Amino acid sequence: KFFKQDIGVYSAMEEIFMAQRPEIAVHCAASAREGASFYSPYEICRTNSLISSVVLELGIKYQMKKLVYFSSMASYGAGRPPFDETAKKNPVDLYGDQKMMTERMIQMLATAHKSFQWTILLPHNVIGERQSLRDKFRNVAAIAMNRLMRGEPVYLYGPDSVRSFSYINDSLPAFLKACELDIANGEKINVGGMVPVKVRTLLETIVAQFPEARYPEIVELPRRYGEVVEAFSTYEKSQRLLGYEEKIGWEEGVKRMS
C-alpha cells in the first residue's frame, strides 16, 4: 500500500504504523540539497533529523524488528579519503551534520531499547534515470544536465575536486540485500562508486552527451564555502556483506541518464 504523507506529521504517521505494523522500516526520506544547507537550516534539520525521530519513536512503539537508514557520505566531511566506515566524522555542512546526528540517534535508541536491529547505509553521489533534474542545489550531474538543457554554461567549482559516482542500478541490489532481517545488522556500510573521478572529467563526459549545447565549454569558478576537495569512500565492506558489484559504472550511467 502507498500512503502519501509528510513523515514529520506525527499523528498521521502513527495511524500508518498502528495499522500496518511494519517489521522493517526503510528510511530514505530526506532533503538532499546539501549545497543549500547553509541557506535553509530549518528545512535541512527538520527533514534530516527531526522526521527521523518520528520514524524511530513509532518504530519502537509498534515493535519494528529492523530499521534500514540511508545516511550519506557527507557525514564524513573533511576527512582523509577514502573514507572507511570506522573513520572519525567531521561534517562541514548542516546536511552532513544532521545525517551524522541521526546515525547516533539510531544507535543510542537501539542500545537503550534492544527491541530492533539496524543497518546504516552510506550511499554517495547516486546518478541514474528518473533522477530529478530540476533542483539547482542537488547532485552535480543533474545540475549540469539542467543547465545544458536550459542553454546555460556548466560551472566547475575548483579545478581539483574529486568524487566517486554511483549508478543506481549497480547500487540497488545491495540496498535491497540490506533490507533483509538477518543481513548486516549493527553495521554501517558505504555503498557505491568504486573509482575516484575528477569532477571535471564527469562534467566533460556529460557535455559530450549534449552536442547541441549552447555553451559547450566548462566555466571554472572558485570553490564554494563548505565543499571538501576530495570525497570518496571504501567499498570492500559492501562487497563482503551485501555482494555489491559495479557492473555498469558511472560513465555508462551518465549516458543512460542523459
Short mmCIF file of C-alpha atoms in Angstrom, two decimals:
data_model
loop_
_atom_site.label_atom_id
_atom_site.label_comp_id
_atom_site.label_asym_id
_atom_site.label_seq_id
_atom_site.Cartn_x
_atom_site.Cartn_y
_atom_site.Cartn_z
CA LYS A 1 0.00 0.00 0.00
CA PHE A 2 1.15 3.53 -0.74
CA PHE A 3 0.50 6.41 1.65
CA LYS A 4 1.33 9.95 0.55
CA GLN A 5 2.23 11.61 3.83
CA ASP A 6 4.68 14.07 5.39
CA ILE A 7 6.74 11.93 7.77
CA GLY A 8 7.01 14.90 10.10
CA VAL A 9 3.27 14.77 10.90
CA TYR A 10 3.40 12.52 13.95
CA SER A 11 -0.31 11.76 14.27
CA ALA A 12 -0.68 10.78 10.61
CA MET A 13 2.42 8.58 10.75
CA GLU A 14 1.16 6.90 13.91
CA GLU A 15 -2.04 5.91 12.11
CA ILE A 16 0.06 4.19 9.44
CA PHE A 17 2.34 2.42 11.91
CA MET A 18 -0.62 1.34 14.03
CA ALA A 19 -2.47 -0.12 11.03
CA GLN A 20 0.47 -1.66 9.15
CA ARG A 21 2.80 -2.77 11.97
CA PRO A 22 5.87 -2.91 9.70
CA GLU A 23 8.59 -5.40 10.62
CA ILE A 24 11.18 -3.47 8.61
CA ALA A 25 11.29 0.31 8.17
CA VAL A 26 13.44 1.58 5.32
CA HIS A 27 14.09 5.26 5.98
CA CYS A 28 15.44 7.14 2.97
CA ALA A 29 13.35 10.32 3.22
CA ALA A 30 15.49 13.46 3.41
CA SER A 31 16.24 16.82 1.90
CA ALA A 32 19.35 16.06 -0.12
CA ARG A 33 20.06 19.70 -1.01
CA GLU A 34 23.50 19.69 0.58
CA GLY A 35 24.66 22.85 -1.16
CA ALA A 36 21.63 24.77 0.12
CA SER A 37 22.00 23.71 3.75
CA PHE A 38 23.72 26.98 4.73
CA TYR A 39 20.70 28.91 3.46
CA SER A 40 17.84 26.73 4.68
CA PRO A 41 18.87 25.38 8.10
CA TYR A 42 15.31 24.76 9.30
CA GLU A 43 14.38 22.68 6.26
CA ILE A 44 17.59 20.66 6.43
CA CYS A 45 17.37 19.99 10.18
CA ARG A 46 13.66 19.10 10.05
CA THR A 47 13.89 16.78 7.08
CA ASN A 48 17.13 15.08 8.04
CA SER A 49 16.90 14.54 11.80
CA LEU A 50 13.55 15.63 13.28
CA ILE A 51 11.49 13.41 10.97
CA SER A 52 13.91 10.57 11.71
CA SER A 53 12.95 10.82 15.36
CA VAL A 54 9.32 10.27 14.35
CA VAL A 55 10.20 7.08 12.46
CA LEU A 56 12.30 5.82 15.36
CA GLU A 57 9.79 6.58 18.12
CA LEU A 58 6.89 5.00 16.24
CA GLY A 59 9.02 2.07 15.13
CA ILE A 60 9.91 1.30 18.73
CA LYS A 61 6.32 1.82 19.92
CA TYR A 62 4.89 -0.52 17.28
CA GLN A 63 7.62 -3.14 17.52
CA MET A 64 9.53 -2.90 14.26
CA LYS A 65 12.25 -5.52 14.05
CA LYS A 66 14.73 -3.61 11.88
CA LEU A 67 15.48 -0.10 10.64
CA VAL A 68 17.48 0.46 7.45
CA TYR A 69 18.65 4.07 7.37
CA PHE A 70 20.06 5.81 4.31
CA SER A 71 22.71 8.18 5.63
CA SER A 72 25.27 9.91 3.38
CA MET A 73 28.96 10.11 2.64
CA ALA A 74 28.56 13.81 3.51
CA SER A 75 28.62 12.78 7.18
CA TYR A 76 32.37 12.09 6.86
CA GLY A 77 33.02 15.72 5.89
CA ALA A 78 36.60 16.95 5.87
CA GLY A 79 38.47 13.70 6.32
CA ARG A 80 41.18 11.83 4.51
CA PRO A 81 39.73 9.72 1.67
CA PRO A 82 38.95 7.01 1.01
CA PHE A 83 36.54 7.22 3.95
CA ASP A 84 36.37 3.99 5.89
CA GLU A 85 33.25 3.12 7.92
CA THR A 86 35.29 3.46 11.11
CA ALA A 87 36.67 6.90 10.23
CA LYS A 88 36.14 9.79 12.62
CA LYS A 89 33.42 12.03 11.23
CA ASN A 90 33.87 15.76 10.73
CA PRO A 91 30.92 17.09 8.68
CA VAL A 92 31.39 20.53 7.13
CA ASP A 93 27.76 21.41 6.42
CA LEU A 94 24.37 21.02 8.12
CA TYR A 95 23.28 18.26 5.78
CA GLY A 96 26.20 16.01 6.73
CA ASP A 97 25.88 17.02 10.38
CA GLN A 98 22.20 16.03 10.53
CA LYS A 99 22.90 12.72 8.84
CA MET A 100 25.58 12.00 11.44
CA MET A 101 23.21 13.04 14.21
CA THR A 102 20.56 10.58 13.01
CA GLU A 103 23.12 7.77 12.89
CA ARG A 104 23.93 8.43 16.54
CA MET A 105 20.26 8.65 17.48
CA ILE A 106 19.61 5.24 15.92
CA GLN A 107 22.49 3.63 17.79
CA MET A 108 21.54 5.24 21.12
CA LEU A 109 17.90 4.17 20.93
CA ALA A 110 18.73 0.66 19.72
CA THR A 111 21.11 0.23 22.66
CA ALA A 112 18.57 1.61 25.12
CA HIS A 113 15.59 -0.46 23.92
CA LYS A 114 17.24 -3.57 22.45
CA SER A 115 14.00 -4.19 20.56
CA PHE A 116 15.17 -3.60 16.99
CA GLN A 117 18.17 -4.16 14.74
CA TRP A 118 19.58 -1.55 12.39
CA THR A 119 21.69 -1.18 9.28
CA ILE A 120 23.05 2.20 8.18
CA LEU A 121 23.89 2.65 4.51
CA LEU A 122 26.10 5.48 3.26
CA PRO A 123 25.49 5.96 -0.48
CA HIS A 124 27.38 8.62 -2.37
CA ASN A 125 26.68 10.69 -5.48
CA VAL A 126 23.99 8.43 -6.91
CA ILE A 127 23.13 9.04 -10.57
CA GLY A 128 20.66 7.47 -12.95
CA GLU A 129 17.47 7.69 -14.95
CA ARG A 130 14.44 9.30 -13.31
CA GLN A 131 16.62 11.42 -11.05
CA SER A 132 15.19 14.91 -10.71
CA LEU A 133 16.95 17.46 -12.91
CA ARG A 134 15.03 20.43 -11.54
CA ASP A 135 17.00 21.20 -8.38
CA LYS A 136 19.97 23.54 -8.83
CA PHE A 137 21.42 22.53 -5.45
CA ARG A 138 21.28 18.76 -5.70
CA ASN A 139 23.68 16.38 -7.45
CA VAL A 140 26.41 17.73 -9.69
CA ALA A 141 25.44 15.52 -12.65
CA ALA A 142 21.79 16.56 -12.55
CA ILE A 143 22.74 20.23 -12.11
CA ALA A 144 24.99 20.10 -15.18
CA MET A 145 22.29 18.47 -17.32
CA ASN A 146 19.75 21.01 -16.12
CA ARG A 147 21.99 23.88 -17.20
CA LEU A 148 22.82 22.37 -20.58
CA MET A 149 19.14 21.83 -21.40
CA ARG A 150 18.41 25.42 -20.38
CA GLY A 151 21.13 26.72 -22.69
CA GLU A 152 23.29 27.81 -19.78
CA PRO A 153 27.02 27.24 -19.14
CA VAL A 154 28.20 24.41 -16.87
CA TYR A 155 30.17 25.50 -13.80
CA LEU A 156 33.10 23.73 -12.14
CA TYR A 157 33.80 24.96 -8.63
CA GLY A 158 37.50 24.41 -8.05
CA PRO A 159 39.81 22.67 -10.54
CA ASP A 160 40.83 19.65 -8.47
CA SER A 161 37.60 18.32 -6.92
CA VAL A 162 37.37 14.53 -6.78
CA ARG A 163 34.30 12.39 -6.04
CA SER A 164 33.02 8.88 -6.74
CA PHE A 165 29.75 8.42 -8.61
CA SER A 166 27.30 5.57 -8.16
CA TYR A 167 24.95 4.36 -10.89
CA ILE A 168 21.65 3.40 -9.25
CA ASN A 169 21.32 0.02 -10.98
CA ASP A 170 24.70 -1.00 -9.54
CA SER A 171 23.75 0.06 -6.01
CA LEU A 172 20.14 -1.12 -5.87
CA PRO A 173 20.83 -4.86 -5.35
CA ALA A 174 23.00 -4.01 -2.33
CA PHE A 175 20.32 -1.69 -0.96
CA LEU A 176 17.71 -4.44 -1.23
CA LYS A 177 20.01 -7.00 0.37
CA ALA A 178 20.45 -4.74 3.39
CA CYS A 179 16.68 -4.75 3.90
CA GLU A 180 16.61 -8.43 4.85
CA LEU A 181 16.06 -9.12 8.55
CA ASP A 182 19.22 -11.08 9.25
CA ILE A 183 21.67 -9.25 6.96
CA ALA A 184 24.31 -6.73 8.11
CA ASN A 185 22.64 -5.93 11.42
CA GLY A 186 24.50 -3.38 13.52
CA GLU A 187 26.67 -2.35 10.55
CA LYS A 188 27.46 0.92 8.81
CA ILE A 189 28.24 0.28 5.14
CA ASN A 190 29.48 2.53 2.33
CA VAL A 191 27.68 1.69 -0.91
CA GLY A 192 28.64 2.96 -4.35
CA GLY A 193 31.32 4.36 -6.63
CA MET A 194 34.47 2.26 -6.57
CA VAL A 195 36.50 4.62 -8.77
CA PRO A 196 37.52 8.17 -7.73
CA VAL A 197 36.72 10.60 -10.56
CA LYS A 198 37.66 14.22 -11.09
CA VAL A 199 34.53 16.34 -11.23
CA ARG A 200 35.91 17.96 -14.39
CA THR A 201 36.03 14.51 -16.03
CA LEU A 202 32.41 13.90 -15.07
CA LEU A 203 31.33 17.26 -16.49
CA GLU A 204 33.26 16.69 -19.73
CA THR A 205 31.53 13.32 -20.11
CA ILE A 206 28.14 14.95 -19.58
CA VAL A 207 28.81 17.81 -22.00
CA ALA A 208 29.77 15.25 -24.67
CA GLN A 209 26.22 13.84 -24.42
CA PHE A 210 24.77 17.23 -25.41
CA PRO A 211 26.40 18.02 -28.80
CA GLU A 212 23.92 20.82 -29.49
CA ALA A 213 24.59 22.60 -26.20
CA ARG A 214 24.74 26.37 -26.49
CA TYR A 215 27.76 26.57 -24.17
CA PRO A 216 29.99 23.50 -24.65
CA GLU A 217 32.84 24.94 -22.57
CA ILE A 218 33.05 24.32 -18.81
CA VAL A 219 33.40 27.53 -16.80
CA GLU A 220 35.74 27.27 -13.83
CA LEU A 221 34.81 29.21 -10.68
CA PRO A 222 36.31 29.43 -7.16
CA ARG A 223 35.45 26.63 -4.75
CA ARG A 224 32.33 27.28 -2.70
CA TYR A 225 32.30 27.56 1.07
CA GLY A 226 31.87 24.25 2.85
CA GLU A 227 32.97 22.00 0.00
CA VAL A 228 35.76 19.49 0.51
CA VAL A 229 38.29 18.91 -2.25
CA GLU A 230 38.31 15.11 -2.26
CA ALA A 231 35.47 12.89 -1.08
CA PHE A 232 35.23 9.18 -1.86
CA SER A 233 34.79 6.05 0.21
CA THR A 234 35.94 2.48 0.61
CA TYR A 235 33.69 -0.21 -0.83
CA GLU A 236 35.11 -3.55 0.36
CA LYS A 237 32.60 -3.93 3.21
CA SER A 238 29.66 -3.58 0.82
CA GLN A 239 31.16 -6.30 -1.37
CA ARG A 240 31.62 -8.64 1.58
CA LEU A 241 28.28 -8.11 3.34
CA LEU A 242 25.92 -7.03 0.54
CA GLY A 243 27.50 -8.50 -2.60
CA TYR A 244 28.00 -5.07 -4.17
CA GLU A 245 29.20 -5.15 -7.79
CA GLU A 246 29.87 -2.34 -10.23
CA LYS A 247 28.67 -3.92 -13.45
CA ILE A 248 27.68 -0.77 -15.31
CA GLY A 249 29.74 2.06 -13.84
CA TRP A 250 29.41 5.81 -13.78
CA GLU A 251 30.30 6.53 -17.43
CA GLU A 252 27.57 4.30 -18.85
CA GLY A 253 25.32 5.59 -16.10
CA VAL A 254 25.80 9.15 -17.33
CA LYS A 255 24.92 8.13 -20.87
CA ARG A 256 21.74 6.40 -19.72
CA MET A 257 20.81 9.34 -17.53
CA SER A 258 21.32 11.78 -20.42
#
